[in-house]
Amino acid sequence: MSFSSEVKKELFAVEVKPRHCQLAELAAMLSGSGEVSVKNGRMQAAFFTENEQAALRYVRLLRQAGGIFAEAAQAGSTYRVDLTDQADVKKLFLLLKVLDSSGSLRKGMEDSHNDVTLADGLLLQKSCCKRAFLRGAFLAAGSISNPKKSYHFEIVCCGQARAEQVREQLGCFGLDARIVTRKKHEVVYLKEGSQIVDALNIMGAHSALMNLENVRIIKEMRNDINRIVNCETANINKTVHAAYRQQEAIRYLQKQGILKSLPKQLQEIAALRMEYPQAAIRELGAYCDPPVGKSGVNHRLRRLEETAQKAGYGKKDDES
């Protein structure tokens, strides 16, 4: 079972008792994956999805919020819930405010399929209703990637207006969702792990939230370990290269007979570097008599390299 399916299975089991929240979730589901039409005076409403839990949730909400009884019919991989009885459709439209109190179509609704399923703002005034709306929107047309692979949460919308409504509701909880066009749809998405965790919490998918958090913790630990290892490796490489460079400069000074003419502290640090080729700067300083700090050791080794360079170390020999 995919992570998305696990989340939807958990959301299916969330109990929603206040009727106003049931209506908000119902409106979101119909908006996200439904068809509403009024043609020749006949009203129709259909909901379709490839997720069985979403279809059963829609059926249950119809019964709980409106006393409307329907069944989900399966055709291939699609589950479809149709309301053809005019009394049921009218009741649903009144509940979702597709029709006004007089039974007339809401302003802007034409005699054809359109965006009337955009949830009415009156259904989304309370915070609990906003949560229910987002839960319904995700159940209807949402998905979330396996957090072990990547962080991606999205809700697919038919039309810019619906996408803006979903983004607005996410924004009410401080989530900075983005919208991108994919083929003929608008997709509202989140990419940050922390914001996806918040979205799961808002919708009520607490078990999925904990699973995602566990994955995030493991990922962050691995990233921290990798950063530390990379940093240590870089420091070791830097130390090894510096030590090799210093030894080569000392060998050059020895070969040229220059080293024995240098001050005793430079001869001392040169001898220590050759005796302890892999020692860190702090260790070399501890071997000195008297002990010398890191800055003092660095200064002496740098003087040895500079002396070698002035004597010709590192220059190309043009003589054949």
Coordinates of C-alpha atoms in Angstrom, one line a residue:
M1 CA 0.0 0.0 0.0
S2 CA 1.4 3.4 -1.0
F3 CA 1.9 6.2 1.6
S4 CA -1.0 8.1 0.0
S5 CA -3.3 5.2 0.4
E6 CA -2.3 4.8 4.1
V7 CA -3.0 8.5 4.7
K8 CA -6.4 8.2 3.0
K9 CA -7.2 5.1 4.9
E10 CA -6.5 6.9 8.2
L11 CA -8.5 10.0 7.1
F12 CA -11.5 7.7 6.2
A13 CA -11.6 6.6 9.9
V14 CA -11.6 10.2 11.3
E15 CA -14.9 10.9 13.0
V16 CA -16.6 14.2 12.1
K17 CA -19.6 14.9 14.3
P18 CA -20.5 18.6 13.8
R19 CA -22.8 18.9 10.8
H20 CA -21.1 22.1 9.6
C21 CA -17.8 20.2 9.4
Q22 CA -19.4 17.4 7.5
L23 CA -20.8 19.9 5.0
A24 CA -17.4 21.5 4.5
E25 CA -15.7 18.2 3.9
L26 CA -18.5 17.1 1.5
A27 CA -18.2 20.4 -0.4
A28 CA -14.5 19.9 -0.8
M29 CA -14.9 16.3 -2.1
L30 CA -17.5 17.3 -4.6
S31 CA -15.4 20.3 -5.7
G32 CA -12.2 18.2 -5.9
S33 CA -13.5 15.2 -7.8
G34 CA -17.1 15.8 -8.8
E35 CA -19.4 16.9 -11.5
V36 CA -22.4 19.2 -11.1
S37 CA -24.7 20.0 -13.9
V38 CA -28.1 21.6 -14.4
K39 CA -29.4 21.0 -17.8
N40 CA -33.0 21.6 -19.1
G41 CA -34.1 22.2 -15.5
R42 CA -32.7 18.8 -14.3
M43 CA -30.0 18.8 -11.7
Q44 CA -27.4 16.1 -11.4
A45 CA -24.4 15.5 -9.1
A46 CA -21.8 12.8 -9.4
F47 CA -18.6 12.0 -7.4
F48 CA -15.9 9.7 -8.8
T49 CA -12.5 8.5 -7.5
E50 CA -10.0 5.7 -7.8
N51 CA -9.8 5.4 -4.0
E52 CA -12.4 3.2 -2.4
Q53 CA -12.1 4.9 1.0
A54 CA -12.8 8.3 -0.6
A55 CA -15.9 6.9 -2.3
L56 CA -17.2 5.3 1.0
R57 CA -16.4 8.5 2.9
Y58 CA -18.5 10.5 0.4
V59 CA -21.4 8.1 0.8
R60 CA -21.2 8.3 4.6
L61 CA -21.1 12.1 4.6
L62 CA -24.1 12.3 2.3
R63 CA -26.0 10.1 4.9
Q64 CA -24.7 11.9 8.0
A65 CA -25.0 15.5 6.8
G66 CA -28.1 15.3 4.6
G67 CA -29.9 12.0 5.2
I68 CA -29.2 11.2 1.5
F69 CA -28.7 7.5 0.8
A70 CA -26.5 6.5 -2.1
E71 CA -24.1 3.7 -3.2
A72 CA -20.7 3.7 -4.8
A73 CA -20.6 1.8 -8.0
Q74 CA -17.3 0.4 -9.3
A75 CA -16.4 0.4 -13.0
G76 CA -12.9 -0.8 -13.5
S77 CA -10.6 1.1 -11.2
T78 CA -13.1 3.9 -10.7
Y79 CA -15.7 4.3 -8.0
R80 CA -18.6 6.5 -8.8
V81 CA -21.5 7.9 -6.7
D82 CA -24.4 9.4 -8.7
L83 CA -27.3 11.3 -7.4
T84 CA -30.1 11.3 -10.0
D85 CA -33.1 11.7 -7.7
Q86 CA -34.1 15.3 -8.0
A87 CA -35.2 15.6 -4.4
D88 CA -31.8 14.3 -3.2
V89 CA -29.8 16.5 -5.6
K90 CA -31.8 19.6 -4.6
K91 CA -31.3 18.8 -0.9
L92 CA -27.6 18.5 -1.5
F93 CA -27.4 21.7 -3.5
L94 CA -29.3 23.6 -0.7
L95 CA -27.0 22.1 2.0
L96 CA -23.9 23.1 0.0
K97 CA -25.4 26.5 -1.0
V98 CA -25.4 25.7 -4.7
L99 CA -29.0 26.9 -4.4
D100 CA -30.0 29.9 -2.4
S101 CA -32.8 29.8 0.3
S102 CA -35.5 30.4 -2.4
G103 CA -34.3 27.4 -4.4
S104 CA -32.7 29.5 -7.1
L105 CA -29.3 28.8 -8.6
R106 CA -26.5 30.6 -6.9
K107 CA -25.4 33.7 -8.8
G108 CA -23.1 32.9 -11.7
M109 CA -24.3 29.4 -12.3
E110 CA -25.1 28.8 -15.9
D111 CA -27.1 26.0 -17.5
S112 CA -24.1 23.8 -17.9
H113 CA -21.2 22.1 -16.1
N114 CA -19.2 24.8 -14.3
D115 CA -17.4 25.7 -11.1
V116 CA -20.5 25.8 -8.9
T117 CA -18.9 23.1 -6.8
L118 CA -16.4 25.7 -5.5
A119 CA -17.2 25.5 -1.8
D120 CA -19.2 28.5 -0.5
G121 CA -17.4 30.7 1.9
L122 CA -20.1 30.4 4.5
L123 CA -19.2 26.7 4.9
L124 CA -15.6 27.6 5.7
Q125 CA -15.9 30.2 8.5
K126 CA -14.7 28.1 11.4
S127 CA -11.2 26.6 11.9
C128 CA -12.7 23.1 12.3
C129 CA -14.5 23.5 9.0
K130 CA -11.3 24.6 7.2
R131 CA -9.6 21.4 8.5
A132 CA -12.6 19.3 7.3
F133 CA -12.4 21.1 3.9
L134 CA -8.7 20.3 3.5
R135 CA -9.3 16.6 4.6
G136 CA -12.1 16.3 1.9
A137 CA -9.9 18.0 -0.8
F138 CA -7.1 15.6 -0.1
L139 CA -9.3 12.5 0.0
A140 CA -10.9 13.6 -3.3
A141 CA -7.8 14.6 -5.3
G142 CA -4.7 14.6 -3.1
S143 CA -1.6 12.5 -2.9
I144 CA 1.6 12.5 -0.9
S145 CA 4.9 10.9 -1.9
N146 CA 6.7 8.3 0.1
P147 CA 8.8 10.4 2.6
K148 CA 11.7 7.9 2.4
K149 CA 12.1 9.0 -1.2
S150 CA 11.0 12.7 -1.3
Y151 CA 8.8 15.3 0.3
H152 CA 5.8 16.2 -1.9
F153 CA 2.2 16.8 -1.0
E154 CA -0.3 17.9 -3.6
I155 CA -4.0 18.4 -4.3
V156 CA -5.1 18.4 -8.0
C157 CA -7.8 20.9 -8.9
C158 CA -9.9 21.5 -12.0
G159 CA -9.5 25.2 -12.5
Q160 CA -7.6 28.1 -11.1
A161 CA -10.5 29.2 -8.8
R162 CA -10.6 25.8 -7.0
A163 CA -6.8 25.8 -6.7
E164 CA -6.8 29.3 -5.2
Q165 CA -9.4 28.2 -2.7
V166 CA -7.4 25.2 -1.5
R167 CA -4.2 27.3 -1.3
E168 CA -6.1 30.0 0.7
Q169 CA -7.4 27.4 3.2
L170 CA -3.8 26.0 3.6
G171 CA -2.6 29.5 4.1
C172 CA -5.1 30.0 7.0
F173 CA -2.8 27.5 8.9
G174 CA 0.4 29.2 7.9
L175 CA 1.3 26.9 5.1
D176 CA 2.9 28.5 2.1
A177 CA 1.5 26.3 -0.8
R178 CA 2.3 26.9 -4.4
I179 CA 0.3 26.3 -7.6
V180 CA 1.6 24.8 -10.8
T181 CA -0.1 23.9 -14.0
R182 CA 0.1 20.3 -15.0
K183 CA -1.5 19.4 -18.3
K184 CA -5.2 20.6 -17.9
H185 CA -5.1 20.9 -14.1
E186 CA -3.9 23.2 -11.4
V187 CA -1.9 21.5 -8.7
V188 CA -1.5 22.9 -5.2
Y189 CA 1.6 21.6 -3.6
L190 CA 3.9 21.6 -0.6
K191 CA 7.6 20.5 -0.8
E192 CA 8.9 21.2 2.7
G193 CA 8.8 18.2 5.1
S194 CA 7.8 20.4 8.1
Q195 CA 4.9 21.9 6.2
I196 CA 3.7 18.5 5.1
V197 CA 3.8 17.3 8.7
D198 CA 1.6 20.3 9.6
A199 CA -0.8 19.5 6.7
L200 CA -1.2 15.9 8.0
N201 CA -1.9 17.3 11.5
I202 CA -4.5 19.7 10.2
M203 CA -6.3 17.0 8.3
G204 CA -6.2 14.5 11.3
A205 CA -3.7 12.0 9.9
H206 CA -1.8 11.7 13.1
S207 CA -0.3 8.2 12.6
A208 CA 0.9 9.1 9.2
L209 CA 2.4 12.3 10.7
M210 CA 4.4 10.2 13.2
N211 CA 5.6 7.9 10.5
L212 CA 6.8 10.9 8.4
E213 CA 8.4 12.5 11.4
N214 CA 10.4 9.3 12.1
V215 CA 11.6 9.3 8.5
R216 CA 12.6 13.0 8.8
I217 CA 14.5 12.3 12.0
I218 CA 16.4 9.4 10.4
K219 CA 17.1 11.5 7.3
E220 CA 18.4 14.5 9.3
M221 CA 20.6 12.2 11.4
R222 CA 22.1 10.7 8.3
N223 CA 22.6 14.1 6.8
D224 CA 24.3 15.3 9.9
I225 CA 26.6 12.3 10.0
N226 CA 27.4 12.7 6.4
R227 CA 28.2 16.4 6.9
I228 CA 30.5 15.6 9.9
V229 CA 32.2 12.8 8.0
N230 CA 32.7 15.0 4.9
C231 CA 34.1 17.8 7.1
E232 CA 36.4 15.5 8.9
T233 CA 37.6 14.0 5.7
A234 CA 38.2 17.4 4.2
N235 CA 40.2 18.4 7.3
I236 CA 42.2 15.2 7.2
N237 CA 43.0 15.7 3.6
K238 CA 44.0 19.3 4.2
T239 CA 46.3 18.2 7.1
V240 CA 47.9 15.4 5.0
H241 CA 48.5 17.7 2.1
A242 CA 50.0 20.4 4.3
A243 CA 52.3 17.9 6.1
Y244 CA 53.5 16.4 2.8
R245 CA 54.2 19.9 1.5
Q246 CA 56.1 20.8 4.6
Q247 CA 58.2 17.6 4.5
E248 CA 59.1 18.2 0.9
A249 CA 60.2 21.8 1.7
I250 CA 62.3 20.5 4.7
R251 CA 64.0 17.8 2.5
Y252 CA 64.8 20.6 0.0
L253 CA 66.4 22.7 2.7
Q254 CA 68.4 19.7 3.9
K255 CA 69.6 18.8 0.4
Q256 CA 70.7 22.4 -0.2
G257 CA 72.5 22.5 3.2
I258 CA 70.4 25.4 4.3
L259 CA 68.5 23.8 7.2
K260 CA 71.5 23.6 9.6
S261 CA 72.1 27.4 9.2
L262 CA 68.5 28.3 10.3
P263 CA 67.5 29.3 13.9
K264 CA 67.3 26.4 16.4
Q265 CA 63.5 26.7 16.8
L266 CA 63.1 26.1 13.0
Q267 CA 65.5 23.2 13.0
E268 CA 63.6 21.7 16.0
I269 CA 60.2 21.9 14.3
A270 CA 61.7 20.6 11.0
A271 CA 63.1 17.5 12.9
L272 CA 59.8 16.9 14.6
R273 CA 57.8 17.2 11.4
M274 CA 60.1 14.6 9.7
E275 CA 59.9 12.3 12.8
Y276 CA 56.1 12.6 13.1
P277 CA 54.9 13.0 9.5
Q278 CA 51.2 12.4 10.3
A279 CA 51.0 14.4 13.6
A280 CA 48.6 17.3 13.9
I281 CA 49.9 20.8 14.5
R282 CA 48.8 20.7 18.2
E283 CA 50.8 17.4 18.7
L284 CA 53.9 18.9 17.1
G285 CA 53.7 21.8 19.5
A286 CA 53.5 19.5 22.5
Y287 CA 56.7 17.8 21.4
C288 CA 58.6 21.0 21.4
D289 CA 60.9 22.0 24.3
P290 CA 59.4 24.1 25.7
P291 CA 55.9 23.3 24.3
V292 CA 54.6 25.7 21.6
G293 CA 51.0 26.6 20.7
K294 CA 49.3 26.0 17.3
S295 CA 50.0 29.5 16.1
G296 CA 53.7 29.2 17.0
V297 CA 54.0 25.9 15.2
N298 CA 52.2 27.2 12.1
H299 CA 54.4 30.2 12.1
R300 CA 57.6 28.1 12.2
L301 CA 56.5 25.7 9.5
R302 CA 55.4 28.6 7.3
R303 CA 58.9 30.2 7.7
L304 CA 60.5 26.9 6.6
E305 CA 58.3 26.8 3.5
E306 CA 59.0 30.4 2.7
T307 CA 62.7 29.9 3.1
A308 CA 62.6 26.9 0.8
Q309 CA 60.7 28.8 -1.8
K310 CA 63.2 31.7 -1.7
A311 CA 65.9 29.2 -2.2
G312 CA 64.3 27.8 -5.3
Y313 CA 62.0 25.1 -4.0
G314 CA 59.0 24.7 -6.3
K315 CA 60.5 26.4 -9.3
K316 CA 60.9 24.6 -12.6
D317 CA 64.5 23.7 -13.5
D318 CA 65.0 25.1 -17.0
E319 CA 68.4 23.4 -17.3
S320 CA 68.3 20.2 -19.3

